[in-house]
Amino acid sequence: TKDFVNVINSLELSGSTLVVSKATDDNLALASRNIQKVDVQNSDVLNTYQLLRYDHLVFTREAFESVNNRVAQN
């Protein structure tokens, strides 16, 4: 959790933040679950409401490519 908070602080993110990862990552979920205004989501189930709900979005490279491919197919 301490390392996760350091990453969020180093990105200077204030407000609500959604972290999107490619696959379910238990360590990431555990590290972020007690941090207010931060949620973690799997890129395969990401939806428009979630994208609009948060002030900031943070994607892993793999998650961004997955979402980009999913949008390109439609």
PDB file of C-alpha atoms in Angstrom:
ATOM      1  CA  THR A   1       0.000   0.000   0.000  1.00  0.00           C
ATOM      2  CA  LYS A   2       2.833   2.376   0.830  1.00  0.00           C
ATOM      3  CA  ASP A   3       4.398   1.944  -2.625  1.00  0.00           C
ATOM      4  CA  PHE A   4       1.020   2.395  -4.315  1.00  0.00           C
ATOM      5  CA  VAL A   5       0.387   5.631  -2.401  1.00  0.00           C
ATOM      6  CA  ASN A   6       3.853   6.852  -3.414  1.00  0.00           C
ATOM      7  CA  VAL A   7       3.043   6.217  -7.081  1.00  0.00           C
ATOM      8  CA  ILE A   8      -0.272   8.082  -6.844  1.00  0.00           C
ATOM      9  CA  ASN A   9       1.427  10.966  -5.034  1.00  0.00           C
ATOM     10  CA  SER A  10       4.274  11.120  -7.549  1.00  0.00           C
ATOM     11  CA  LEU A  11       1.710  11.461 -10.345  1.00  0.00           C
ATOM     12  CA  GLU A  12       0.233  14.401  -8.402  1.00  0.00           C
ATOM     13  CA  LEU A  13      -3.306  13.092  -8.763  1.00  0.00           C
ATOM     14  CA  SER A  14      -5.931  14.811  -6.674  1.00  0.00           C
ATOM     15  CA  GLY A  15      -9.564  13.815  -6.695  1.00  0.00           C
ATOM     16  CA  SER A  16     -10.925  10.436  -7.669  1.00  0.00           C
ATOM     17  CA  THR A  17      -8.721   8.075  -9.675  1.00  0.00           C
ATOM     18  CA  LEU A  18      -9.437   4.888 -11.574  1.00  0.00           C
ATOM     19  CA  VAL A  19      -6.494   2.568 -12.165  1.00  0.00           C
ATOM     20  CA  VAL A  20      -7.095   0.195 -15.066  1.00  0.00           C
ATOM     21  CA  SER A  21      -5.044  -2.981 -15.411  1.00  0.00           C
ATOM     22  CA  LYS A  22      -5.155  -5.703 -18.066  1.00  0.00           C
ATOM     23  CA  ALA A  23      -5.759  -8.635 -15.768  1.00  0.00           C
ATOM     24  CA  THR A  24      -6.982  -8.980 -12.237  1.00  0.00           C
ATOM     25  CA  ASP A  25      -3.980  -8.246 -10.065  1.00  0.00           C
ATOM     26  CA  ASP A  26      -4.485  -9.318  -6.453  1.00  0.00           C
ATOM     27  CA  ASN A  27      -1.508  -7.299  -5.206  1.00  0.00           C
ATOM     28  CA  LEU A  28      -2.778  -4.144  -6.884  1.00  0.00           C
ATOM     29  CA  ALA A  29      -6.275  -4.694  -5.519  1.00  0.00           C
ATOM     30  CA  LEU A  30      -4.946  -5.219  -1.995  1.00  0.00           C
ATOM     31  CA  ALA A  31      -2.651  -2.199  -2.172  1.00  0.00           C
ATOM     32  CA  SER A  32      -5.394   0.146  -3.338  1.00  0.00           C
ATOM     33  CA  ARG A  33      -8.458  -1.018  -1.439  1.00  0.00           C
ATOM     34  CA  ASN A  34      -7.934   1.193   1.623  1.00  0.00           C
ATOM     35  CA  ILE A  35      -7.131   4.368  -0.293  1.00  0.00           C
ATOM     36  CA  GLN A  36      -9.979   6.824  -0.535  1.00  0.00           C
ATOM     37  CA  LYS A  37     -11.112   7.919  -3.996  1.00  0.00           C
ATOM     38  CA  VAL A  38      -8.995   5.277  -5.748  1.00  0.00           C
ATOM     39  CA  ASP A  39     -10.480   2.244  -7.473  1.00  0.00           C
ATOM     40  CA  VAL A  40      -8.943  -0.495  -9.605  1.00  0.00           C
ATOM     41  CA  GLN A  41     -10.721  -2.087 -12.566  1.00  0.00           C
ATOM     42  CA  ASN A  42      -9.961  -4.777 -15.099  1.00  0.00           C
ATOM     43  CA  SER A  43      -9.811  -3.444 -18.684  1.00  0.00           C
ATOM     44  CA  ASP A  44     -12.031  -6.255 -19.967  1.00  0.00           C
ATOM     45  CA  VAL A  45     -15.052  -5.018 -17.989  1.00  0.00           C
ATOM     46  CA  LEU A  46     -14.390  -1.279 -18.190  1.00  0.00           C
ATOM     47  CA  ASN A  47     -17.425   0.729 -19.263  1.00  0.00           C
ATOM     48  CA  THR A  48     -18.274   4.299 -20.238  1.00  0.00           C
ATOM     49  CA  TYR A  49     -19.836   5.156 -16.892  1.00  0.00           C
ATOM     50  CA  GLN A  50     -16.587   4.313 -15.108  1.00  0.00           C
ATOM     51  CA  LEU A  51     -14.583   6.456 -17.516  1.00  0.00           C
ATOM     52  CA  LEU A  52     -16.808   9.473 -16.885  1.00  0.00           C
ATOM     53  CA  ARG A  53     -17.144   9.003 -13.137  1.00  0.00           C
ATOM     54  CA  TYR A  54     -13.515   9.601 -12.151  1.00  0.00           C
ATOM     55  CA  ASP A  55     -11.374  12.745 -12.264  1.00  0.00           C
ATOM     56  CA  HIS A  56      -8.266  10.823 -13.385  1.00  0.00           C
ATOM     57  CA  LEU A  57      -7.620   7.612 -15.296  1.00  0.00           C
ATOM     58  CA  VAL A  58      -4.377   5.641 -15.016  1.00  0.00           C
ATOM     59  CA  PHE A  59      -3.870   2.759 -17.447  1.00  0.00           C
ATOM     60  CA  THR A  60      -1.173   0.141 -17.581  1.00  0.00           C
ATOM     61  CA  ARG A  61       0.246  -0.174 -21.086  1.00  0.00           C
ATOM     62  CA  GLU A  62      -1.400  -3.578 -21.582  1.00  0.00           C
ATOM     63  CA  ALA A  63      -4.771  -2.301 -20.358  1.00  0.00           C
ATOM     64  CA  PHE A  64      -4.657   0.688 -22.700  1.00  0.00           C
ATOM     65  CA  GLU A  65      -3.848  -1.541 -25.673  1.00  0.00           C
ATOM     66  CA  SER A  66      -6.680  -3.900 -24.707  1.00  0.00           C
ATOM     67  CA  VAL A  67      -9.226  -1.078 -24.495  1.00  0.00           C
ATOM     68  CA  ASN A  68      -7.925   0.459 -27.713  1.00  0.00           C
ATOM     69  CA  ASN A  69      -8.318  -2.868 -29.553  1.00  0.00           C
ATOM     70  CA  ARG A  70     -11.803  -3.352 -28.114  1.00  0.00           C
ATOM     71  CA  VAL A  71     -12.907   0.106 -29.285  1.00  0.00           C
ATOM     72  CA  ALA A  72     -11.294  -0.361 -32.704  1.00  0.00           C
ATOM     73  CA  GLN A  73     -13.344  -3.525 -33.289  1.00  0.00           C
ATOM     74  CA  ASN A  74     -16.576  -1.603 -32.861  1.00  0.00           C
TER      75      ASN A  74
END
